[in-house]
Coordinates of C-alpha atoms and ligand atoms in Angstrom, one line a residue:
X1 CA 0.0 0.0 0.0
X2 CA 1.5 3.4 -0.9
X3 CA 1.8 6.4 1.0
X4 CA -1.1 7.9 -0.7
X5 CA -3.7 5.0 -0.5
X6 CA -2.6 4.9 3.0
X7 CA -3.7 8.4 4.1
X8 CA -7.1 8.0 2.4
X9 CA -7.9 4.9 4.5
X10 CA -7.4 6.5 7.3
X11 CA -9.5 9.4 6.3
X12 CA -12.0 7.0 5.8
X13 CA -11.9 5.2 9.0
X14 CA -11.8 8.8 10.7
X15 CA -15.3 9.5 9.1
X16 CA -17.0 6.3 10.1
X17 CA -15.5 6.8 13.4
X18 CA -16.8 10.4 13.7
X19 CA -19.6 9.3 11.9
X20 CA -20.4 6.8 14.6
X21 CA -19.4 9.5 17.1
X22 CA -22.1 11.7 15.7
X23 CA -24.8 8.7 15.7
X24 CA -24.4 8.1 19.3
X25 CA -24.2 11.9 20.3
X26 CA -27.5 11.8 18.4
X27 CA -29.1 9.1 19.8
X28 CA -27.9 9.8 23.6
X29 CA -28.9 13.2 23.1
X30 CA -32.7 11.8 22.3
X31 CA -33.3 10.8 26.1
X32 CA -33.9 13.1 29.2
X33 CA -31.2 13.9 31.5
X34 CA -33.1 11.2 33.6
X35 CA -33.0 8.2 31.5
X36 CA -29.4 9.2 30.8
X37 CA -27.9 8.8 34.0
X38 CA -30.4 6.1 35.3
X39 CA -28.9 3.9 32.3
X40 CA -25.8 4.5 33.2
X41 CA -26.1 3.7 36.7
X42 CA -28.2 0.2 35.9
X43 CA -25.4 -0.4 33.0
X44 CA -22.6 -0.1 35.0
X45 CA -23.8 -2.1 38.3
X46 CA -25.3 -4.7 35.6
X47 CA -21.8 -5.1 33.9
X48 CA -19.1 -4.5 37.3
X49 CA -22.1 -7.2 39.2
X50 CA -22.0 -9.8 36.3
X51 CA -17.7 -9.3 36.1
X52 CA -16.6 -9.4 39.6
X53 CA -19.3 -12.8 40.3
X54 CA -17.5 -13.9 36.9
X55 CA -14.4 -13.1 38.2
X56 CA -14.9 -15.0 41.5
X57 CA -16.7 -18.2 40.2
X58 CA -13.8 -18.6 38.2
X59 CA -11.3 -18.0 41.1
X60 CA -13.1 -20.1 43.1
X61 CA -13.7 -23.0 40.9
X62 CA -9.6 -22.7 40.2
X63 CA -8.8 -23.1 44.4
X64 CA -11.8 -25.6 45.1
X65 CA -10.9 -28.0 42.5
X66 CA -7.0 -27.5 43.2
X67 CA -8.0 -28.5 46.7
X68 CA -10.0 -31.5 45.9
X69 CA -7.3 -32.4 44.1
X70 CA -4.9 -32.6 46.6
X71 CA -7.2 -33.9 49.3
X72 CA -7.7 -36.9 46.6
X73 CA -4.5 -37.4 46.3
X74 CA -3.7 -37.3 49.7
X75 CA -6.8 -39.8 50.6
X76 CA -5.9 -42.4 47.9
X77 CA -2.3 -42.4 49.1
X78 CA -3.4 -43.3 52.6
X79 CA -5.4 -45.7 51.2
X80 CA -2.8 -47.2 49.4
X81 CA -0.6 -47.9 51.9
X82 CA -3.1 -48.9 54.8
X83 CA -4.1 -51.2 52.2
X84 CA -0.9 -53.2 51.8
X85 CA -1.2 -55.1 54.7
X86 CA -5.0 -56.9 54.8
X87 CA -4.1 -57.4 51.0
X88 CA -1.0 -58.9 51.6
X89 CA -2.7 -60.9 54.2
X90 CA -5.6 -62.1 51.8
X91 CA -8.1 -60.2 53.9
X92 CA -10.4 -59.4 51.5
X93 CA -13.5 -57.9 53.9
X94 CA -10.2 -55.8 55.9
X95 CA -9.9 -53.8 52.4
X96 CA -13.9 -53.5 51.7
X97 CA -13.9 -52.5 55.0
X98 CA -11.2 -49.6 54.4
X99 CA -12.5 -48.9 51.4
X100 CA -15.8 -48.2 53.0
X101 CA -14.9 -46.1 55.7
X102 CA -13.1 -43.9 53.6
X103 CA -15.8 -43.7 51.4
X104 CA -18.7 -43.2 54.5
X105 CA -16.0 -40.5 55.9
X106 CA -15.5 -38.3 53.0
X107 CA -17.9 -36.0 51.8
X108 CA -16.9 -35.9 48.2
X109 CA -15.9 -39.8 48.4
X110 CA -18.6 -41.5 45.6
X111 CA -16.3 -44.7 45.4
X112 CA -13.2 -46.4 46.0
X113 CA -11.6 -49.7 44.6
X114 CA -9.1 -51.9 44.7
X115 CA -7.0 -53.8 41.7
X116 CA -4.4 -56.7 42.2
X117 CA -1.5 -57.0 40.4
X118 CA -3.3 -58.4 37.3
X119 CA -5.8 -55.7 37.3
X120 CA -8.8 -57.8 38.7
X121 CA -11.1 -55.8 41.4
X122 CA -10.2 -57.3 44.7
X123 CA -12.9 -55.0 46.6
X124 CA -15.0 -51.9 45.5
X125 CA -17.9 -50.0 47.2
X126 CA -20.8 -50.2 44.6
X127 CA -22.5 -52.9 46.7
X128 CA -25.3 -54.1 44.9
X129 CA -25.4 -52.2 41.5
X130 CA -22.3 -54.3 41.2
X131 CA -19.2 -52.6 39.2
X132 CA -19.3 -51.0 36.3
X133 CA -16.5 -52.3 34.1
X134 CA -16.2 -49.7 32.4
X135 CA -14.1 -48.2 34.6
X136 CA -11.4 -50.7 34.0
X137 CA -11.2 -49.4 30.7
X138 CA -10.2 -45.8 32.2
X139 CA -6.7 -46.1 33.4
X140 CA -5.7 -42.6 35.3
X141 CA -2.1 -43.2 34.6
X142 CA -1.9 -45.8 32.4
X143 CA 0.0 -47.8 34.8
X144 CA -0.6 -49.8 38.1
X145 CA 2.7 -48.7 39.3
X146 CA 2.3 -45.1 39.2
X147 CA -0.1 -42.6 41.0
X148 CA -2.4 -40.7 38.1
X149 CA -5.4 -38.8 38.1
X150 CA -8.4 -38.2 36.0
X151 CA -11.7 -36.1 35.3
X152 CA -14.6 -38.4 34.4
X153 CA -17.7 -37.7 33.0
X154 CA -20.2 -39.9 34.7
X155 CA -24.3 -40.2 34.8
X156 CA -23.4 -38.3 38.8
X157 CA -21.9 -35.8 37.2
X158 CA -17.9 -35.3 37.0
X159 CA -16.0 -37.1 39.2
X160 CA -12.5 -36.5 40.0
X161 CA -10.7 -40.3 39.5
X162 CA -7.6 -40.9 41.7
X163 CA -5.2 -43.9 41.8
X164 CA -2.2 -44.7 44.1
X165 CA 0.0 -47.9 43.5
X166 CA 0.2 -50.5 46.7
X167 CA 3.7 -51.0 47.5
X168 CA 5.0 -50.1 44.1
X169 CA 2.0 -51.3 42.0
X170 CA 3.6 -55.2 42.9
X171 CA 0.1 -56.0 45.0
X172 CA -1.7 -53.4 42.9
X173 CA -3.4 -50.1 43.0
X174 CA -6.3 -47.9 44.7
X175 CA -8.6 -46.2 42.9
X176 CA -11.0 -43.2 44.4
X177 CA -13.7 -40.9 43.3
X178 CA -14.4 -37.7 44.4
X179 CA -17.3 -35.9 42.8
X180 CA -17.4 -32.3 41.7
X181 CA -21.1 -32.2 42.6
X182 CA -20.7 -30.7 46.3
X183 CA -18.1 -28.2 45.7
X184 CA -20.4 -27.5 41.8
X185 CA -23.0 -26.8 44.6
X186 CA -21.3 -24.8 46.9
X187 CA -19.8 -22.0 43.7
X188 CA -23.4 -22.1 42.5
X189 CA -24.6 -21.1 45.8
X190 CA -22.3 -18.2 46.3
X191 CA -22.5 -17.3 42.3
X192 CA -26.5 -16.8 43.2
X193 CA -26.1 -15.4 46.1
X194 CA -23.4 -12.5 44.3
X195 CA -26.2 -12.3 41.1
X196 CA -28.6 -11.4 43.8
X197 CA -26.9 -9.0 45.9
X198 CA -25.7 -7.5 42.1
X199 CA -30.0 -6.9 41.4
X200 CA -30.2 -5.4 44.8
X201 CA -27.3 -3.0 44.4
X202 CA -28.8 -2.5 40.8
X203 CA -32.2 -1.7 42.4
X204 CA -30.3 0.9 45.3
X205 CA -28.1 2.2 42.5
X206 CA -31.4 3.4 40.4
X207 CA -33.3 4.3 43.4
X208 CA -30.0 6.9 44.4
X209 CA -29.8 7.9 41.0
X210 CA -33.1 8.7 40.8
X211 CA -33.3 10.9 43.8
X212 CA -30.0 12.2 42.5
X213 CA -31.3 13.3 39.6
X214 CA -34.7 14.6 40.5
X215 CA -32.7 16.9 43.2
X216 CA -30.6 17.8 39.7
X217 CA -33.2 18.2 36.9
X218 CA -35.8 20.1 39.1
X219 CA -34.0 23.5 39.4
X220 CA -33.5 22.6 35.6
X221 CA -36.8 22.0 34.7
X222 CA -38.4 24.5 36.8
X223 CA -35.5 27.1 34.6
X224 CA -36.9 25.1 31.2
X225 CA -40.5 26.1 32.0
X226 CA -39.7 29.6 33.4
X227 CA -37.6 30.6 29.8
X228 CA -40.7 28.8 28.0
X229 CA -43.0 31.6 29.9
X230 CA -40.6 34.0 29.3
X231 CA -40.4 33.4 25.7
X232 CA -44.4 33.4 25.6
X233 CA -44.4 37.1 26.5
X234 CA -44.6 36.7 30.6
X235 CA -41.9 38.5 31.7
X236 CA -43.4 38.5 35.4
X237 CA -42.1 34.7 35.1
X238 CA -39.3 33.9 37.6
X239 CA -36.8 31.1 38.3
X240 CA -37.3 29.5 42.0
X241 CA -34.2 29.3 43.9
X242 CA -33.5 25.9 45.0
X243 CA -29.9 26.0 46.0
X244 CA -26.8 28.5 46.0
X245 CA -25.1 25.9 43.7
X246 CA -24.2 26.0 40.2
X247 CA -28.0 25.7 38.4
X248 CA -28.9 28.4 41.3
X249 CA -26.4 30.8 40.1
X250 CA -27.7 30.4 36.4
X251 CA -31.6 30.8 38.0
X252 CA -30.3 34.3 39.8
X253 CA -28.8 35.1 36.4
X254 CA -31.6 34.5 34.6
X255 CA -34.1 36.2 37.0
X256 CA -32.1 39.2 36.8
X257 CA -32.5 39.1 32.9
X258 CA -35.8 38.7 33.0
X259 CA -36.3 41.7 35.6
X260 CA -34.3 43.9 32.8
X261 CA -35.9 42.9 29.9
X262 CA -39.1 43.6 32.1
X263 CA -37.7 47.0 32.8
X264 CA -36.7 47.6 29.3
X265 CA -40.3 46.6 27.8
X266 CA -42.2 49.0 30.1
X267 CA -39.6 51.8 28.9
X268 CA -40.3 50.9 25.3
X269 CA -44.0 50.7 25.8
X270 CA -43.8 54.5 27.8
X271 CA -41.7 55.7 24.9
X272 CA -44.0 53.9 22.3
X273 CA -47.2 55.3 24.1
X274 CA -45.5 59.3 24.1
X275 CA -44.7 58.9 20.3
X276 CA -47.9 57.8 19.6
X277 CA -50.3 61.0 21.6
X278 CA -47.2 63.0 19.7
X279 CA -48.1 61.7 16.6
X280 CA -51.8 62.6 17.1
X281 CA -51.1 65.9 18.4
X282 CA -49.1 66.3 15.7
X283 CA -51.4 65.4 13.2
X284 CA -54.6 67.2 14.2
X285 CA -52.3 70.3 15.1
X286 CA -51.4 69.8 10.8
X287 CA -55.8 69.2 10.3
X288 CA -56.1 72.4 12.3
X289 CA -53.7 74.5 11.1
X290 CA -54.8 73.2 7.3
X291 CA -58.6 74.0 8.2
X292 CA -57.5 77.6 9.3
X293 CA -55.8 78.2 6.2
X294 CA -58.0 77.2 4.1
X295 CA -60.9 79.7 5.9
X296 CA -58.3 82.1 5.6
X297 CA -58.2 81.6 1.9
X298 CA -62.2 81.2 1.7
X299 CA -62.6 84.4 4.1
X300 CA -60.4 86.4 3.5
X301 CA -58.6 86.3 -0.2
X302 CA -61.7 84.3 -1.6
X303 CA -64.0 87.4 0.1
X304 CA -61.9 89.9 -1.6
X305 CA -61.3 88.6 -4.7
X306 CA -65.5 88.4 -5.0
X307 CA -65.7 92.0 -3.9
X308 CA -62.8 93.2 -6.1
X309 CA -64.9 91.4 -9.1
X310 CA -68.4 93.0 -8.1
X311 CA -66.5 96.9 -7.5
X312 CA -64.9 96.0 -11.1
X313 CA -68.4 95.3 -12.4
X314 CA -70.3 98.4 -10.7
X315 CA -67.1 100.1 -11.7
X316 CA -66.9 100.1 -15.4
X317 CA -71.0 99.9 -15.5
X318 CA -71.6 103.2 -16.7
X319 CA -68.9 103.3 -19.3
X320 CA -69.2 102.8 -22.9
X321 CA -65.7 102.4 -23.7
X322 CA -65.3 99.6 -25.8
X323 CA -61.2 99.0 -24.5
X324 CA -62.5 99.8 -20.9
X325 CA -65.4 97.1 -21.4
X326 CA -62.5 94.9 -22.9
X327 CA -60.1 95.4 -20.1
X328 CA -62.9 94.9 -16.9
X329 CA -63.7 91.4 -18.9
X330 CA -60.3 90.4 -19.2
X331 CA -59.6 91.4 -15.4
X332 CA -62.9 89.7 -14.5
X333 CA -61.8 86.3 -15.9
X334 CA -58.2 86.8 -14.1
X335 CA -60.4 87.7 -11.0
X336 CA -62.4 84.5 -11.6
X337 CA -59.6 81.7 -12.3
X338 CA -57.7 83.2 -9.9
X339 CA -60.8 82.7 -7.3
X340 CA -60.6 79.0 -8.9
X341 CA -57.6 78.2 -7.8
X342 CA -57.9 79.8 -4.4
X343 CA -60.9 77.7 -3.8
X344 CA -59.1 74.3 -5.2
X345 CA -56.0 75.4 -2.7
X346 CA -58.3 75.3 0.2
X347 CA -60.7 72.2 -0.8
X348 CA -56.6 70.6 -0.8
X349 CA -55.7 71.9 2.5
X350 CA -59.0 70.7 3.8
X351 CA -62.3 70.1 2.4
X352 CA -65.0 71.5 4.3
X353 CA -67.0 68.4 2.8
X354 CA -65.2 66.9 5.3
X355 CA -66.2 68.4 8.4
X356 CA -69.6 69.5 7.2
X357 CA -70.9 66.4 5.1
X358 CA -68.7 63.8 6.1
X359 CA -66.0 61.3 4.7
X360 CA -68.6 60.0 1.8
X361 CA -69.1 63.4 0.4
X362 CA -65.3 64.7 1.1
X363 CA -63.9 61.5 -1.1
X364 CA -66.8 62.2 -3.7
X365 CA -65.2 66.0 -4.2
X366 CA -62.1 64.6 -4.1
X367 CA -62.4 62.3 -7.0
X368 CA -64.1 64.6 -9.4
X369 CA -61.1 66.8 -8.6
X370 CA -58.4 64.2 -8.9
X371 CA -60.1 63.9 -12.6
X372 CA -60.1 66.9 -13.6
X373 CA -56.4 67.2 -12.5
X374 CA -55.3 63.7 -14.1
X375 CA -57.4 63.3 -17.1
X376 CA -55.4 60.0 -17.8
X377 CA -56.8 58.1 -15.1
X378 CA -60.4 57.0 -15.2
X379 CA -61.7 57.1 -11.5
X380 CA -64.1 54.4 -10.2
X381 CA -65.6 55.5 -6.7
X382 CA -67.8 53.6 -4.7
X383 CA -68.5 54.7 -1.2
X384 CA -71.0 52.7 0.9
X385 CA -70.7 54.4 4.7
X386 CA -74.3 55.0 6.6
X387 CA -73.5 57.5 9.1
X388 CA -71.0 59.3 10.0
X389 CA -67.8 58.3 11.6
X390 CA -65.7 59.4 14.2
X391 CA -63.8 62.7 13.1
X392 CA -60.7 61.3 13.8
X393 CA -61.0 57.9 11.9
X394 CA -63.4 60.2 9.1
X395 CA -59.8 62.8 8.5
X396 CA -57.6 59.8 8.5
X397 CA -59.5 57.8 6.5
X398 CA -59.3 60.3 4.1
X399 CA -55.9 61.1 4.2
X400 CA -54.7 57.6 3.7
X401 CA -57.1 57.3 0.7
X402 CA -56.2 60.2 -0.5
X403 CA -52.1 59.4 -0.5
X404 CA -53.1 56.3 -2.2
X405 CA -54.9 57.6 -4.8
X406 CA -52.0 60.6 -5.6
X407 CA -49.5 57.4 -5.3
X408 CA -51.3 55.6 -8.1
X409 CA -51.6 59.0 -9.9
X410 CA -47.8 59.8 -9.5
X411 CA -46.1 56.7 -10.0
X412 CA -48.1 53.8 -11.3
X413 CA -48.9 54.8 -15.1
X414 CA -51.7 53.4 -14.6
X415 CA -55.4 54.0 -16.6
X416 CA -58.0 52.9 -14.1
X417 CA -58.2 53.4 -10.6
X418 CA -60.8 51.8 -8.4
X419 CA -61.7 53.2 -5.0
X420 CA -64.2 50.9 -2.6
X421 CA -65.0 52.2 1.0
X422 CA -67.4 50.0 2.9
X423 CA -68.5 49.8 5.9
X424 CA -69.4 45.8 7.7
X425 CA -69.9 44.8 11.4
X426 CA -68.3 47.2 13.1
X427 CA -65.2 48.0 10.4
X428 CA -64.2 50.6 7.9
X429 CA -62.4 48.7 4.7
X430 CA -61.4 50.5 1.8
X431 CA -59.3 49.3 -1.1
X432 CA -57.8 51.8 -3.7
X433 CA -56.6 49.7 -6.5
X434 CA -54.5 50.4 -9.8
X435 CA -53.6 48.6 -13.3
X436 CA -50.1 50.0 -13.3
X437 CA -46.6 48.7 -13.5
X438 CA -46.7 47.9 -9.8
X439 CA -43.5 47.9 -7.2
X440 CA -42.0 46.3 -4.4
X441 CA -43.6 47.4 -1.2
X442 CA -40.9 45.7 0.8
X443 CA -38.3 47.4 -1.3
X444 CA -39.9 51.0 -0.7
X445 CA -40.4 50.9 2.7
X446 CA -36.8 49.4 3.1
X447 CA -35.0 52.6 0.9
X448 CA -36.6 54.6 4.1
X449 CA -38.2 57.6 1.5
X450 CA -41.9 56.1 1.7
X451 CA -43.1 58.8 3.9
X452 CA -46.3 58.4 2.2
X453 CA -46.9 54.8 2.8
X454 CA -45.1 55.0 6.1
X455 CA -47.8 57.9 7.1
X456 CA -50.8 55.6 6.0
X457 CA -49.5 53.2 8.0
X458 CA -49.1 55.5 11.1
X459 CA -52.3 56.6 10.6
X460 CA -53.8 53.9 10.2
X461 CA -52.1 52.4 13.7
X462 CA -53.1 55.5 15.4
X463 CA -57.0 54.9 14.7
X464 CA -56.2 51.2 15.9
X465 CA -56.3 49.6 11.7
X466 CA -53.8 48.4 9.5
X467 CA -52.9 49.1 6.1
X468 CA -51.7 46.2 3.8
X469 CA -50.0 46.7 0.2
X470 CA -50.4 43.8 -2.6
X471 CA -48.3 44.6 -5.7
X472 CA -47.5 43.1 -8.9
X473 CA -47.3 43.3 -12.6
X474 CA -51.1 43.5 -13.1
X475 CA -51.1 46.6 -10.3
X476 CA -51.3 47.6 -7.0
X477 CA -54.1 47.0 -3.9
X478 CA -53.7 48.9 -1.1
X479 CA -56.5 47.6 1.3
X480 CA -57.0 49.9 4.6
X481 CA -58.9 48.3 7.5
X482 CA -59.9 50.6 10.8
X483 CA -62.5 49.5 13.5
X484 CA -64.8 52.2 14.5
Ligands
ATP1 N1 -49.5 52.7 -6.7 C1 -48.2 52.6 -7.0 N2 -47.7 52.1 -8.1 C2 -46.4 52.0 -8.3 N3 -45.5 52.4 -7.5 C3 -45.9 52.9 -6.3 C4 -47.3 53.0 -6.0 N4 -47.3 53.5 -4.7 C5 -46.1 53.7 -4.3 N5 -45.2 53.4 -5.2 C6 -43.7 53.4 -5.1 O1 -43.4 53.4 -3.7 C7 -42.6 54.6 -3.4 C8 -42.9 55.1 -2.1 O2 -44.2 55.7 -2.0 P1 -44.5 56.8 -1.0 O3 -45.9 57.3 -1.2 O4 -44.2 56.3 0.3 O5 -43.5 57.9 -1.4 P2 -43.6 59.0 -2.5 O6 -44.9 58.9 -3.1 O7 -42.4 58.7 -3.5 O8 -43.3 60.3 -1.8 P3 -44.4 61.0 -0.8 O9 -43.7 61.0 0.5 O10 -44.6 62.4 -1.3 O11 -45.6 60.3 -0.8 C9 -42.8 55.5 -4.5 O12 -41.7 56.3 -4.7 C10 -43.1 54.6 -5.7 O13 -41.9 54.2 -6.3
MG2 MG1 -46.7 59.1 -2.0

């Protein structure tokens, strides 16, 4: 493998490694702090329970067996030489009776035997089931002369099978069993006895771990559901203090955030509220100081321009002057437009429509106006408003209508224009509507120079409505809604 190949592989087994990483991460982080350390409590008393009676089963098993060993070593050696004598003596019932004290006296002992020199039983201890030959067959150390020992896999289980040579294997040998079965019993009692104790622990370990973590995760919670409030808009929401610890420190922290952002809201809602009775001073100052104008202009120049056409008339009455006749008509028709516009200026400033006849009537006069002064757009009025309306909502109303209309008028190259002012259950809608190029209302407001859609909106907010602009190739909608 070159260099090359080399480093790629180990890339590789990075990503599946970090991939694995992230799978785990993943998965752990799907479970409540809870579950998490309660798993990891039960895992580990589960696996250090299961390893240490593992551990000491196997330790055991090692030392009890060695010792069973050398106990049947030790027994068949005795046997072997206490033996000797009855045997050399032909005292057959001496050995049985050997044989079957040893046997009666040991608590492992399941048989013993002895074999002359030809390997005949002289004397066992099976009694009536009589011997089984097969274990003639099974020579521990395939010698009568020599001591040897083997494991045996019998229908009593396994049984440890000594033999010791009598003087020298010349007279012959002993043969012993010891069975497993006690001692088997004994390491499955104490392996049963450490699986239990490992449950138990297992049980105090989750019932610690629980407590543990229900005094841990309730100042945690209780923050969880406090920033949950908070983020709903209570900001009277606080964190309870459990404990001067580290999750109590992060509580007080949080509290005191809370108690700020509090603060701050109540400043922004003063400084809102202020703008706002600033914005309608502001604006019915502007209505008032517009109305007074325009009386001016209706009172006073409008006044004298009338009179100054009527001492023209009673002026030039008597005279037959033909230029002098000529000249009073050509000053009366100055007089006259002149009086025009003057009127227009004021029915701009403030229609007394308006005031006197209400919004219905004021937009009427409007729109013939707005004709007149943009004979490329076709107006299509339709105002449906029983009763009056507050004079507040009837000037903004207007205004914001107005605006929309000049808008169309100014920057939408648009031929129709379609104004509809209702009034249904308790709100005011109106929708002024063009065929022109359209724009992007987003755009405009963002470029921060649409004071005229910004003021509709304002005005529309300060009478408690809304004003929303749809735009598009086909045109523009701007639809006004205002509860009265
Ligand atoms: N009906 C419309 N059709 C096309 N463009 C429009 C329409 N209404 C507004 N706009 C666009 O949005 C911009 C912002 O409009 P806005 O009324 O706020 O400001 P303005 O009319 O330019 O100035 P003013 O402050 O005098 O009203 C306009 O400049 C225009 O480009
Ligand atoms: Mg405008």
């Amino acid at each position: 493998m070159n260099a090359r190949s080399s480093e790629a592989v180990s890339t590789d087994a990075r990503a599946r490694f970090d991939g694995w990483l992230d799978r785990i991460r993943r998965g752990a982080g799907g479970f409540s702090v809870r579950t998490k350390i309660l798993g990891i409590v039960l895992a580990l008393t589960t696996v250090l329970g299961l390893v240490v009676t593992w551990q000491v089963r196997t330790v055991m098993t090692g030392v009890l067996m060695n010792e069973l060993d050398n106990r049947g070593q030790s027994v068949v050696s005795d046997l072997a030489a206490r033996t000797s004598d009855p045997i050399l003596l032909n005292d057959t019932y001496g050995v049985f009776e050997l044989l079957d004290d040893t046997v009666a006296n040991h608590p492992d002992a399941t048989y013993a035997f002895v074999l002359n020199s030809d390997g005949r039983v002289v004397a066992h201890t099976f009694g009536d089931a009589g011997f089984p030959t097969a274990l003639l067959e099974i020579n521990p150390s395939g010698d009568l002369a020599a001591s040897g020992y083997l494991r045996l896999e019998t229908d009593e289980g396994l049984v440890h099978d000594f033999q010791a040579p009598i003087l020298d294997g010349r007279v012959g040998a002993v043969r012993l069993g010891l069975s497993e079965d006690r001692l088997s019993g004994v390491i499955t009692g104490i392996t049963t006895q450490m699986l239990i104790t490992t449950v138990f622990v297992g049980l105090a370990g989750v019932a610690a771990a629980s407590l543990l973590t229900w005094l841990l995760t309730r100042p945690i919670l209780d923050l969880v559901k406090t920033t949950r409030d908070v983020g709903a808009g209570d900001l009277s929401a606080r964190a309870t203090h459990w404990a001067d610890d580290e999750i109590g420190s992060l509580g007080v922290a949080f509290n005191r955030m809370v108690r700020d952002l509090e603060a701050n809201r109540d400043t922004i809602a003063d400084n809102e509220a202020a703008r706002t009775r600033l914005l309608e001073q502001l604006i019915d100052a502007q209505e008032e100081e517009r109305k007074r104008i325009a009386r001016e202009l209706h009172d006073g120049v409008g006044q004298g321009l009338s009179s100054l056409m009527v001492g023209m008339a009673v002026l030039t009455k008597s005279s037959t002057d033909e230029a002098v006749i000529a000249k009073r008509e050509e000053l009366q028709a100055l007089a006259e437009e002149t009086l025009d516009q003057v009127r227009q200026l004021g029915r701009e400033l403030r229609p007394s429509a308006l005031d006197d006849l209400g919004l219905a009537a004021a937009l009427d006069r409007y729109a013939q106006d707005f004709e007149v002064l943009h004979p490329q757009l076709s107006v299509d009025l339709h105002v449906d408003l029983p009763g009056r309306l507050p004079p507040t909502a009837e000037t903004n109303l207007y205004r914001i209508v107005q605006e929309g209309m000049t808008n169309a008028a100014r920057h939408s190259s648009a031929g129709q224009l379609s104004v509809l002012v209702t009034r249904r259950n308790g709100l005011v809608k109106a929708i002024i509507e063009d065929n022109g190029q359209g724009f992007d209302p987003v755009a405009a407001r963002r470029k921060g120079r649409s004071v005229g859609i910004h003021g509709m909106q304002e005005r529309a907010e300060l009478i408690g409505g809304k004003v929303t602009i749809e735009s598009g190739r086909d045109g523009t909608s701007v639809f006004v809604e205002v509860p009265v």
